[in-house]
Coordinates of C-alpha atoms in Angstrom, one line a residue:
Chain A
X1 CA 109.2 27.1 65.7
X2 CA 106.5 29.8 65.1
X3 CA 103.1 28.2 64.1
X4 CA 101.4 30.5 61.7
X5 CA 97.7 30.2 61.8
X6 CA 96.3 29.8 58.2
X7 CA 92.6 29.2 58.9
X8 CA 90.3 31.5 60.6
X9 CA 87.4 28.9 60.6
X10 CA 88.0 24.9 60.0
X11 CA 85.0 22.6 59.8
X12 CA 86.0 19.0 60.2
X13 CA 83.7 16.1 59.2
X14 CA 80.6 17.9 60.4
X15 CA 77.3 16.1 60.3
X16 CA 74.1 17.1 61.1
X17 CA 70.6 15.5 61.0
X18 CA 67.3 17.1 61.7
X19 CA 65.1 13.9 62.9
X20 CA 66.1 11.4 60.4
X21 CA 67.0 13.9 57.6
X22 CA 70.5 14.3 56.9
X23 CA 71.2 17.9 56.4
X24 CA 75.0 17.7 56.2
X25 CA 77.0 14.8 55.5
X26 CA 80.8 14.9 56.3
X27 CA 81.4 18.4 55.6
X28 CA 84.9 19.6 55.8
X29 CA 86.2 23.0 54.7
X30 CA 88.8 25.6 55.9
X31 CA 88.4 29.3 55.7
X32 CA 91.8 31.2 55.2
X33 CA 92.6 34.4 56.9
X34 CA 90.8 37.5 55.6
X35 CA 89.1 35.6 53.0
X36 CA 85.8 36.5 51.3
X37 CA 84.3 33.0 51.4
X38 CA 80.9 32.1 49.9
X39 CA 79.0 29.1 50.3
X40 CA 76.8 28.7 47.4
X41 CA 73.9 26.4 46.9
X42 CA 70.4 25.8 46.0
X43 CA 67.8 26.3 48.9
X44 CA 67.7 23.3 51.2
X45 CA 71.3 22.2 50.3
X46 CA 72.2 23.0 54.2
X47 CA 74.0 26.2 53.7
X48 CA 72.5 28.1 56.5
X49 CA 72.7 25.0 58.8
X50 CA 76.8 25.5 58.3
X51 CA 76.6 29.1 59.1
X52 CA 74.5 28.1 62.2
X53 CA 77.2 25.5 63.3
X54 CA 79.9 27.9 62.9
X55 CA 77.9 30.7 65.2
X56 CA 77.0 28.1 67.7
X57 CA 73.4 28.5 67.0
X58 CA 73.3 24.7 66.2
X59 CA 75.2 21.9 67.6
X60 CA 76.6 19.4 65.0
X61 CA 75.8 15.9 65.7
X62 CA 79.4 15.1 64.7
X63 CA 82.7 16.7 63.8
X64 CA 84.7 19.4 65.0
X65 CA 84.5 23.3 64.6
X66 CA 87.8 25.4 65.2
X67 CA 87.7 29.1 65.1
X68 CA 91.4 30.6 64.9
X69 CA 92.6 27.2 65.7
X70 CA 90.7 26.6 68.7
X71 CA 88.1 23.8 69.0
X72 CA 84.8 25.8 69.8
X73 CA 82.5 22.9 69.2
X74 CA 80.9 22.9 72.4
X75 CA 81.1 26.4 73.2
X76 CA 77.7 28.6 73.3
X77 CA 77.3 31.4 70.7
X78 CA 77.7 34.1 73.2
X79 CA 81.4 33.0 74.1
X80 CA 82.4 32.8 70.4
X81 CA 82.7 36.3 69.3
X82 CA 81.4 35.3 65.9
X83 CA 79.5 38.1 64.2
X84 CA 76.3 37.3 62.1
X85 CA 74.2 39.0 59.8
X86 CA 70.8 37.4 59.8
X87 CA 68.7 36.9 56.8
X88 CA 66.2 39.3 58.0
X89 CA 68.8 41.5 59.8
X90 CA 67.0 40.7 63.3
X91 CA 67.7 44.3 64.6
X92 CA 66.3 45.2 67.9
X93 CA 63.1 47.1 67.2
X94 CA 63.0 48.6 70.6
X95 CA 66.4 50.1 70.4
X96 CA 67.8 53.0 68.5
X97 CA 70.5 52.8 65.9
X98 CA 73.1 53.7 68.5
X99 CA 71.9 51.3 71.1
X100 CA 71.5 48.4 68.6
X101 CA 75.4 49.0 67.6
X102 CA 76.2 49.7 71.1
X103 CA 74.7 46.3 72.3
X104 CA 77.6 43.9 72.3
X105 CA 80.0 46.7 73.7
X106 CA 77.8 47.3 76.7
X107 CA 77.5 43.6 77.2
X108 CA 81.3 43.7 77.5
X109 CA 81.0 46.5 79.9
X110 CA 83.2 48.7 77.7
X111 CA 83.4 52.3 79.3
X112 CA 80.5 54.5 78.0
X113 CA 82.7 57.3 76.5
X114 CA 84.7 54.5 74.3
X115 CA 81.3 52.8 73.3
X116 CA 80.3 56.2 71.8
X117 CA 83.6 56.4 70.1
X118 CA 83.4 52.8 68.8
X119 CA 79.8 53.3 67.5
X120 CA 80.7 56.6 65.6
X121 CA 83.6 54.9 64.1
X122 CA 81.7 52.0 62.7
X123 CA 78.7 54.1 61.6
X124 CA 81.0 56.0 59.3
X125 CA 82.6 52.5 58.2
X126 CA 79.0 51.8 57.0
X127 CA 78.5 55.2 55.4
X128 CA 75.9 56.2 58.1
X129 CA 76.7 59.8 59.4
X130 CA 76.3 59.5 63.2
X131 CA 74.8 62.7 63.9
X132 CA 71.8 61.8 61.4
X133 CA 71.3 58.4 62.2
X134 CA 72.5 57.3 65.7
X135 CA 69.1 58.4 67.6
X136 CA 66.6 56.9 64.7
X137 CA 64.5 53.8 65.5
X138 CA 65.0 50.9 63.1
X139 CA 61.4 51.3 61.6
X140 CA 62.8 54.8 60.4
X141 CA 65.4 53.4 58.5
X142 CA 65.3 52.1 54.7
X143 CA 66.1 48.4 53.8
X144 CA 69.6 49.5 52.6
X145 CA 70.1 51.5 56.0
X146 CA 68.9 48.8 58.0
X147 CA 71.6 46.3 56.3
X148 CA 74.4 48.9 57.1
X149 CA 73.3 49.2 61.0
X150 CA 73.2 45.2 61.1
X151 CA 76.5 45.2 59.6
X152 CA 77.9 47.8 61.7
X153 CA 76.4 46.1 64.8
X154 CA 78.2 42.7 64.0
X155 CA 81.6 44.4 63.1
X156 CA 81.7 46.6 66.2
X157 CA 82.8 43.9 68.4
X158 CA 85.5 43.0 66.3
X159 CA 84.5 39.6 65.8
X160 CA 87.0 36.7 64.7
X161 CA 84.8 36.2 61.8
X162 CA 81.8 37.6 60.1
X163 CA 78.8 35.3 58.9
X164 CA 76.4 36.6 56.3
X165 CA 73.2 34.6 55.6
X166 CA 71.8 35.8 52.3
X167 CA 71.6 39.4 53.6
X168 CA 70.9 40.9 50.3
X169 CA 68.1 38.8 49.6
X170 CA 65.3 41.4 50.3
X171 CA 66.8 44.5 48.4
X172 CA 65.6 45.2 45.0
X173 CA 68.2 44.6 42.0
X174 CA 70.0 48.1 41.8
X175 CA 70.3 48.3 45.6
X176 CA 71.7 44.9 45.9
X177 CA 74.3 45.4 43.0
X178 CA 75.4 48.4 44.7
X179 CA 75.7 46.6 48.1
X180 CA 77.5 43.9 46.6
X181 CA 80.2 46.0 45.7
X182 CA 80.2 48.0 49.1
X183 CA 80.4 44.8 51.0
X184 CA 83.5 43.6 49.0
X185 CA 85.0 46.8 49.6
X186 CA 84.3 46.8 53.4
X187 CA 85.7 43.4 53.8
X188 CA 89.0 44.8 52.4
X189 CA 89.0 47.7 54.7
X190 CA 88.2 46.0 57.8
X191 CA 90.3 42.9 57.0
X192 CA 87.8 40.4 58.7
X193 CA 87.1 37.1 57.1
X194 CA 83.5 37.0 55.8
X195 CA 81.7 33.8 55.1
X196 CA 78.7 34.5 53.1
X197 CA 75.9 32.3 52.5
X198 CA 73.8 32.9 49.3
X199 CA 71.7 31.0 46.5
X200 CA 72.7 33.5 44.1
X201 CA 75.7 32.7 41.8
X202 CA 76.2 36.3 40.7
X203 CA 76.7 37.5 44.4
X204 CA 79.0 34.6 44.9
X205 CA 81.0 35.1 41.8
X206 CA 81.3 39.0 42.2
X207 CA 82.1 39.1 45.8
X208 CA 84.3 35.9 46.7
X209 CA 87.8 35.1 46.9
X210 CA 86.7 31.4 47.1
X211 CA 83.4 29.7 46.8
X212 CA 82.3 26.3 48.3
X213 CA 79.2 24.9 46.2
X214 CA 76.9 22.9 48.2
X215 CA 74.4 20.5 47.1
X216 CA 72.3 18.0 49.4
X217 CA 74.4 18.6 52.3
X218 CA 77.6 17.8 50.5
X219 CA 80.2 19.9 49.1
X220 CA 80.6 19.5 45.2
X221 CA 83.7 21.9 44.7
X222 CA 85.7 24.4 46.5
X223 CA 87.5 27.1 44.4
X224 CA 88.0 30.5 43.1
X225 CA 85.1 32.1 41.1
X226 CA 87.1 31.4 37.9
X227 CA 88.0 27.8 38.9
X228 CA 84.2 27.1 39.9
X229 CA 83.0 28.8 36.7
X230 CA 85.6 27.6 34.1
X231 CA 86.7 24.1 35.6
X232 CA 83.6 22.8 37.2
X233 CA 84.3 19.4 38.8
X234 CA 80.8 18.1 37.9
X235 CA 77.6 18.3 36.0
X236 CA 75.9 19.8 39.0
X237 CA 78.5 22.8 39.4
X238 CA 78.4 23.4 35.8
X239 CA 74.6 23.6 35.7
X240 CA 74.2 25.5 39.1
X241 CA 76.7 28.1 38.1
X242 CA 75.9 30.0 34.9
X243 CA 74.5 28.6 31.7
X244 CA 75.8 25.6 30.0
X245 CA 75.0 23.4 27.1
X246 CA 75.0 19.5 28.1
X247 CA 75.8 17.3 25.1
X248 CA 75.2 13.6 25.8
X249 CA 77.1 10.9 23.8
X250 CA 80.0 8.8 23.8
X251 CA 83.8 8.8 24.4
X252 CA 85.3 6.8 21.8
X253 CA 88.8 7.9 22.5
X254 CA 90.7 10.0 24.7
X255 CA 90.4 12.8 22.3
X256 CA 87.1 12.2 20.5
X257 CA 83.6 12.3 21.6
X258 CA 80.6 11.1 19.7
X259 CA 77.5 13.0 19.7
X260 CA 74.0 12.9 17.9
X261 CA 75.2 15.4 15.5
X262 CA 78.8 14.0 14.9
X263 CA 82.4 13.9 16.2
X264 CA 83.6 16.4 18.9
X265 CA 87.4 16.8 19.3
X266 CA 87.9 17.4 23.0
X267 CA 90.9 18.4 25.0
X268 CA 92.7 14.8 26.2
X269 CA 91.1 13.2 29.0
X270 CA 93.1 11.4 31.5
X271 CA 90.7 8.6 32.5
X272 CA 89.1 7.1 29.6
X273 CA 85.2 7.1 30.8
X274 CA 84.0 4.0 28.9
X275 CA 80.8 4.5 27.4
X276 CA 78.2 7.3 28.0
X277 CA 79.4 10.6 29.0
X278 CA 78.4 14.3 29.0
X279 CA 80.1 17.1 27.5
X280 CA 79.6 20.6 28.7
X281 CA 80.3 24.0 26.9
X282 CA 79.2 27.6 28.1
X283 CA 76.9 29.6 25.7
X284 CA 79.3 32.5 25.2
X285 CA 82.3 30.4 24.1
X286 CA 80.5 29.1 20.8
X287 CA 80.9 31.2 17.9
X288 CA 78.1 31.7 15.4
X289 CA 78.4 32.6 11.8
X290 CA 77.0 32.1 8.4
X291 CA 80.2 30.0 7.6
X292 CA 83.0 29.3 10.1
X293 CA 86.6 28.0 9.6
X294 CA 89.6 27.6 11.8
X295 CA 87.8 26.0 14.7
X296 CA 88.3 22.5 16.0
X297 CA 84.4 22.0 15.9
X298 CA 82.0 23.3 13.2
X299 CA 78.5 22.0 12.8
X300 CA 75.7 23.3 10.7
X301 CA 72.3 23.8 12.1
X302 CA 69.1 26.0 11.8
X303 CA 68.1 28.7 14.3
X304 CA 65.2 27.7 16.2
X305 CA 64.7 30.3 18.8
X306 CA 66.1 33.8 20.0
X307 CA 65.6 35.3 23.4
X308 CA 66.7 38.6 23.9
X309 CA 68.3 39.5 27.2
X310 CA 69.6 43.1 26.5
X311 CA 73.1 43.3 25.3
X312 CA 73.1 39.9 24.3
X313 CA 70.8 37.3 22.7
X314 CA 70.4 33.7 23.5
X315 CA 70.2 31.8 20.1
X316 CA 69.2 28.2 20.1
X317 CA 70.5 26.4 17.2
X318 CA 69.3 23.0 16.3
X319 CA 72.0 20.7 15.1
X320 CA 70.2 17.4 15.2
X321 CA 66.8 16.0 15.4
X322 CA 67.1 15.9 19.1
X323 CA 69.7 18.6 20.2
X324 CA 69.6 22.2 20.3
X325 CA 72.6 24.1 21.3
X326 CA 72.5 27.5 23.1
X327 CA 74.8 30.2 22.2
X328 CA 75.1 33.5 23.7
X329 CA 75.6 36.1 20.8
X330 CA 76.2 39.9 21.3
X331 CA 73.2 42.0 19.9
X332 CA 75.4 43.8 17.4
X333 CA 76.6 40.4 15.9
X334 CA 72.9 39.2 15.6
X335 CA 72.0 42.4 13.7
X336 CA 75.1 42.2 11.3
X337 CA 74.3 38.5 10.6
X338 CA 70.8 39.2 10.3
X339 CA 70.0 36.2 12.4
X340 CA 66.5 35.1 12.5
X341 CA 64.4 31.9 13.2
X342 CA 64.6 29.3 10.5
X343 CA 67.9 30.4 9.3
X344 CA 70.8 28.0 8.5
X345 CA 73.9 28.9 10.3
X346 CA 77.2 27.3 11.3
X347 CA 78.3 27.1 15.0
X348 CA 81.7 26.1 16.2
X349 CA 84.1 26.2 19.2
X350 CA 87.6 25.1 19.9
X351 CA 88.4 22.0 22.2
X352 CA 89.9 24.2 25.2
X353 CA 86.5 25.9 25.2
X354 CA 85.0 22.6 26.6
X355 CA 84.5 23.0 30.4
X356 CA 84.1 19.5 31.3
X357 CA 83.3 16.0 30.3
X358 CA 81.4 14.4 33.0
X359 CA 79.8 11.0 33.8
X360 CA 76.2 10.8 32.6
Chain B
X1 CA 44.4 50.8 68.1
X2 CA 47.2 52.1 66.0
X3 CA 46.0 50.3 63.1
X4 CA 42.6 51.6 63.2
X5 CA 44.1 55.3 63.1
X6 CA 45.8 54.2 59.7
X7 CA 42.6 52.6 58.4
X8 CA 40.6 55.8 59.1
X9 CA 43.2 57.5 57.2
X10 CA 42.8 55.5 54.3
X11 CA 39.0 55.8 54.5
X12 CA 39.0 59.5 55.0
X13 CA 38.3 60.3 51.3
X14 CA 35.9 57.4 50.2
X15 CA 32.5 56.3 50.4
X16 CA 33.8 53.3 52.7
X17 CA 34.2 55.8 55.3
X18 CA 30.4 56.3 55.2
X19 CA 29.5 52.8 55.1
X20 CA 31.7 51.9 58.1
X21 CA 30.0 54.3 60.2
X22 CA 26.7 52.4 59.3
X23 CA 28.2 49.1 60.7
X24 CA 28.9 50.9 64.0
X25 CA 25.1 51.3 64.5
X26 CA 24.4 47.8 66.3
X27 CA 27.2 48.1 68.8
X28 CA 26.8 51.7 69.5
X29 CA 23.0 51.5 70.1
X30 CA 23.6 48.4 72.2
X31 CA 25.9 50.5 74.3
X32 CA 23.9 53.5 74.5
X33 CA 20.9 51.5 75.7
X34 CA 22.5 49.0 78.2
X35 CA 25.8 50.8 79.3
X36 CA 25.5 54.6 78.8
X37 CA 21.7 54.8 80.1
X38 CA 22.3 53.0 83.2
X39 CA 25.6 55.1 83.7
X40 CA 23.7 58.3 83.4
X41 CA 21.0 57.1 85.8
X42 CA 23.7 56.2 88.3
X43 CA 25.4 59.9 87.6
X44 CA 21.7 61.5 88.2
X45 CA 21.3 59.1 91.6
X46 CA 24.8 60.4 92.8
X47 CA 24.0 64.1 92.5
X48 CA 20.5 63.4 94.0
X49 CA 18.3 64.4 90.8
X50 CA 16.6 61.1 91.2
X51 CA 15.4 61.1 94.6
X52 CA 13.5 58.9 96.9
X53 CA 10.4 56.8 95.2
X54 CA 12.1 57.8 91.7
X55 CA 11.0 61.5 92.3
X56 CA 13.0 63.9 90.0
X57 CA 14.1 67.0 91.7
X58 CA 16.2 69.8 89.9
X59 CA 18.3 70.5 92.7
X60 CA 21.5 68.6 92.2
X61 CA 23.5 68.4 95.2
X62 CA 27.2 67.1 95.9
X63 CA 26.3 66.0 99.4
X64 CA 26.4 62.4 98.5
X65 CA 29.9 62.8 97.2
X66 CA 31.1 64.3 100.5
X67 CA 29.5 61.5 102.3
X68 CA 31.3 59.0 100.3
X69 CA 34.5 60.7 100.5
X70 CA 34.6 60.0 104.6
X71 CA 37.8 58.5 105.8
X72 CA 36.5 55.0 106.4
X73 CA 35.3 54.7 102.8
X74 CA 38.7 56.3 101.6
X75 CA 40.3 53.4 103.7
X76 CA 38.1 50.9 101.9
X77 CA 39.2 52.6 98.5
X78 CA 42.9 52.4 99.2
X79 CA 42.3 48.6 100.4
X80 CA 40.7 47.8 97.3
X81 CA 43.5 49.4 95.2
X82 CA 45.9 47.7 97.4
X83 CA 44.3 44.1 96.8
X84 CA 43.9 44.8 93.0
X85 CA 47.5 45.9 92.8
X86 CA 48.9 42.6 94.8
X87 CA 46.6 40.5 92.6
X88 CA 48.2 42.1 89.7
X89 CA 51.6 41.9 90.4
X90 CA 51.1 38.3 91.8
X91 CA 49.5 37.1 88.5
X92 CA 52.5 38.8 86.7
X93 CA 55.0 37.1 88.6
X94 CA 53.1 33.6 88.2
X95 CA 51.9 33.9 84.5
X96 CA 55.2 35.3 83.0
X97 CA 57.2 32.2 83.3
X98 CA 54.1 30.1 82.2
X99 CA 53.6 32.1 79.1
X100 CA 57.2 32.2 78.3
X101 CA 57.2 28.6 78.2
X102 CA 54.1 28.1 76.4
X103 CA 55.2 30.6 73.7
X104 CA 58.7 30.0 73.4
X105 CA 59.6 26.5 74.5
X106 CA 57.1 24.1 73.6
X107 CA 56.0 22.2 70.3
X108 CA 53.1 23.3 68.3
X109 CA 51.0 20.6 69.5
X110 CA 51.8 20.9 73.2
X111 CA 51.3 24.5 72.7
X112 CA 47.6 24.5 71.9
X113 CA 47.1 21.9 74.6
X114 CA 48.6 24.0 77.2
X115 CA 46.4 27.1 76.1
X116 CA 43.3 25.0 76.3
X117 CA 44.6 24.0 79.9
X118 CA 44.8 27.5 80.9
X119 CA 41.1 28.4 79.8
X120 CA 39.6 25.3 80.8
X121 CA 38.4 26.3 84.1
X122 CA 36.3 29.0 82.5
X123 CA 34.2 26.5 81.0
X124 CA 32.4 26.0 84.5
X125 CA 30.7 29.1 86.0
X126 CA 32.6 31.5 88.1
X127 CA 30.2 31.1 91.1
X128 CA 30.6 27.2 91.1
X129 CA 34.4 27.7 90.9
X130 CA 34.5 29.9 93.8
X131 CA 32.1 27.5 95.8
X132 CA 34.7 24.8 95.1
X133 CA 37.5 27.2 96.4
X134 CA 35.5 27.6 99.3
X135 CA 35.5 24.0 100.0
X136 CA 39.1 23.5 99.7
X137 CA 40.0 26.7 101.8
X138 CA 37.7 25.8 104.6
X139 CA 39.1 22.1 104.7
X140 CA 42.7 24.1 105.1
X141 CA 41.0 26.4 107.7
X142 CA 41.8 29.4 105.7
X143 CA 38.5 30.6 104.9
X144 CA 37.6 34.1 105.7
X145 CA 41.0 35.3 105.8
X146 CA 43.0 37.9 103.5
X147 CA 45.1 35.1 102.0
X148 CA 41.8 33.0 101.0
X149 CA 40.7 36.2 99.2
X150 CA 44.1 36.5 97.4
X151 CA 44.2 33.0 96.5
X152 CA 40.9 33.5 95.1
X153 CA 41.6 36.6 93.0
X154 CA 44.7 35.0 91.6
X155 CA 43.0 32.0 90.6
X156 CA 40.4 33.9 88.9
X157 CA 42.5 36.4 87.1
X158 CA 45.5 34.4 86.1
X159 CA 44.3 33.4 82.5
X160 CA 43.7 37.0 81.8
X161 CA 47.4 37.6 82.5
X162 CA 48.6 34.5 80.7
X163 CA 46.8 34.9 77.4
X164 CA 47.8 38.7 76.6
X165 CA 51.5 37.8 77.5
X166 CA 51.2 34.4 75.6
X167 CA 50.0 36.4 72.5
X168 CA 52.8 38.8 72.8
X169 CA 55.7 36.3 73.3
X170 CA 54.4 34.2 70.7
X171 CA 55.0 36.8 68.0
X172 CA 58.5 37.4 69.3
X173 CA 61.1 37.0 66.3
X174 CA 63.4 34.3 67.6
X175 CA 66.2 35.4 65.5
X176 CA 66.4 38.6 67.7
X177 CA 67.4 36.2 70.6
X178 CA 69.9 34.5 68.4
X179 CA 71.4 38.0 67.3
X180 CA 71.6 38.8 71.0
X181 CA 73.5 35.5 71.7
X182 CA 75.9 36.1 68.9
X183 CA 76.7 39.6 70.1
X184 CA 77.8 38.0 73.4
X185 CA 74.7 38.2 75.7
X186 CA 74.1 35.0 77.8
X187 CA 70.3 33.6 77.8
X188 CA 69.8 35.5 81.2
X189 CA 71.1 38.9 79.7
X190 CA 69.2 38.2 76.5
X191 CA 65.9 38.0 78.5
X192 CA 66.5 41.2 80.2
X193 CA 67.8 43.2 77.2
X194 CA 65.5 41.8 74.7
X195 CA 62.8 39.5 75.6
X196 CA 61.3 41.5 78.4
X197 CA 61.4 45.0 76.7
X198 CA 59.8 43.5 73.8
X199 CA 56.9 42.0 75.7
X200 CA 56.3 45.1 77.6
X201 CA 52.9 45.6 75.7
X202 CA 51.8 42.1 76.8
X203 CA 52.5 43.1 80.4
X204 CA 50.8 46.3 80.0
X205 CA 47.6 44.7 78.2
X206 CA 47.9 42.0 80.8
X207 CA 47.8 44.2 84.0
X208 CA 45.0 46.2 82.8
X209 CA 42.8 43.2 82.0
X210 CA 43.5 42.0 85.8
X211 CA 43.6 45.3 87.6
X212 CA 40.5 46.9 86.6
X213 CA 38.2 44.4 87.3
X214 CA 40.2 43.2 90.2
X215 CA 39.4 46.6 91.8
X216 CA 35.8 46.5 91.4
X217 CA 35.7 42.5 92.4
X218 CA 32.9 41.5 95.2
X219 CA 32.1 37.9 94.6
X220 CA 35.5 36.6 95.6
X221 CA 36.0 39.1 98.9
X222 CA 32.3 38.4 99.9
X223 CA 32.5 34.6 99.6
X224 CA 36.2 33.7 100.6
X225 CA 36.8 37.0 102.7
X226 CA 33.5 37.3 104.7
X227 CA 33.5 40.2 107.0
X228 CA 37.5 40.4 107.2
X229 CA 38.0 42.1 103.7
X230 CA 35.9 44.9 102.7
X231 CA 36.3 46.2 99.3
X232 CA 34.9 48.8 97.2
X233 CA 32.8 46.3 95.4
X234 CA 31.5 44.9 98.5
X235 CA 30.8 48.3 100.1
X236 CA 28.8 49.5 97.0
X237 CA 26.9 46.1 97.2
X238 CA 26.0 46.8 100.8
X239 CA 25.2 50.4 100.4
X240 CA 22.8 49.4 97.5
X241 CA 21.2 46.2 98.8
X242 CA 21.6 46.1 102.7
X243 CA 21.3 49.9 103.4
X244 CA 19.3 50.9 100.4
X245 CA 21.5 54.1 100.4
X246 CA 21.4 54.1 96.5
X247 CA 22.6 57.7 96.3
X248 CA 25.7 57.2 98.2
X249 CA 26.5 54.1 96.5
X250 CA 26.0 55.9 93.1
X251 CA 28.4 58.5 94.2
X252 CA 31.0 55.9 95.3
X253 CA 30.7 54.1 92.1
X254 CA 31.5 57.5 90.1
X255 CA 34.5 58.3 92.3
X256 CA 35.7 54.7 91.9
X257 CA 35.5 54.8 88.1
X258 CA 37.3 58.1 88.1
X259 CA 40.0 56.8 90.3
X260 CA 40.4 53.7 88.0
X261 CA 40.5 55.8 85.0
X262 CA 43.2 58.2 86.6
X263 CA 45.4 55.2 87.5
X264 CA 45.1 53.9 83.9
X265 CA 45.9 57.3 82.3
X266 CA 49.0 57.6 84.5
X267 CA 50.1 53.9 84.1
X268 CA 49.8 54.1 79.9
X269 CA 51.5 57.5 79.9
X270 CA 54.3 56.3 82.2
X271 CA 55.1 53.1 80.0
X272 CA 55.1 55.5 77.0
X273 CA 54.5 54.6 73.5
X274 CA 52.2 51.9 74.1
X275 CA 49.3 52.2 72.0
X276 CA 45.9 51.0 73.2

């Protein structure tokens, strides 16, 4: 029987404490071959610790780390052949661009003419012409160029997996947008598995094949970007990724929810949650008009606030004394309808627009 | 002093530049009165412009320099340089692991405690400490030997090596070491390829701080070496105070200053890229 290796990195029941503070509690996850896998979570959720455990820089208290099917839990980092891009890149300031990239190859005692070829090859992969940049010192490079050197330095040793610890955090908005797409393309080109840690949901959604959402040292959900965004498993995931309205109320039936502003028709829930529940819906799913028809749920309300964001406007509609619903409306619609604060409007959605009903 | 250059650049076109010259006045006038004036007097002695009983003669002569450059004195100069070099290298070898440990392997609390321990002996007068060392060395039957001088020199100059090394290593970005590990380098290789090259400025600073005063040291060789060790320091002392030959002593001092200066320039140039 031929055993086909499906996973590049497996974490099995990883637990880590710093002193008495648990950082990771019983984490298990498997990263597939050639996958762009993101670990997304707020700061302090333990995401960097996961990365450091995979790299071997931190020893877990309990659990097993496997890379390409081999248990590496007790191997030091320099025997793991795992590439890592550090948050502040950690390029060697005393070495040139060439020497930085050649570092791992020279450690391996690769013949010098081969080293030269490999460094040139990887400089080209990250779009830095060798003739121009090879001889430069690190402090003669811009932030974006340093990023590329760090990537080339990690990839040149052909690592089993590449770990990235929020590498885009220090770049300005435009450059970050650009690097995101480039990283994604790069991952496709080299075919190496990338594990990317970030607190930025946009980065995770744009680049990843799959995302693990981490909170307080626990995995809340693992799934594709559209699953995470469209079918969040719990309230944390729904609130951490994207904008969402949370409407508190009661389930009185497996298809009817009652809120402070009336009944809401919902997709059939399997388990009848008795008592209080929270219903979640994304602002862009809510339609706003002077009057609406043909939707499962329609309510009347008053525009309380408008927040301009560019091509879209967040419109807060007050539907009951204590409930405002946030709707995302294209600027053109706002202009056509003449929406303004204090106006009476109708809002509505279909029951399949609801992304989840969670315990309160 | 790199940062000073930048500051001066910023200050070039502003009134602050003018004001910044005024704040130099106290230190410059102090140096002028208590350092440059005696130095010029020594210079005038060495070329015989100031003669016996303080008589000024306007016939400068290089005779005292020629006298001071006799083979015997040259041997003393070489001996002093050798002793200073040996002290510097010994201090470096002893201090580096200590500084490395304090800077990189200790908790914050222990670190400050150890630094205090390093400078603690300096709360006691230098002379007193050397006397204490004399007692120990004589009970070991080592007094008035070359080894005794070496021990005394290392003891006195060790903190001047540890402190700059510590300051340098403490600034070392630890993620550079981690990056090196992930790139396949063992801790030993990482030390030689990352830590050591990045601490070169601390090494240069420490070596200068030890080497320069060590070449001119005369108390330690006098008290611990007796007549068995003659250095440029003890020789100058003797020329001035035993033989009252101030002119030759002055010439020897000037020669010494230029030798040390030349060594420093070569040293800093060789290391390259180090800004002082």
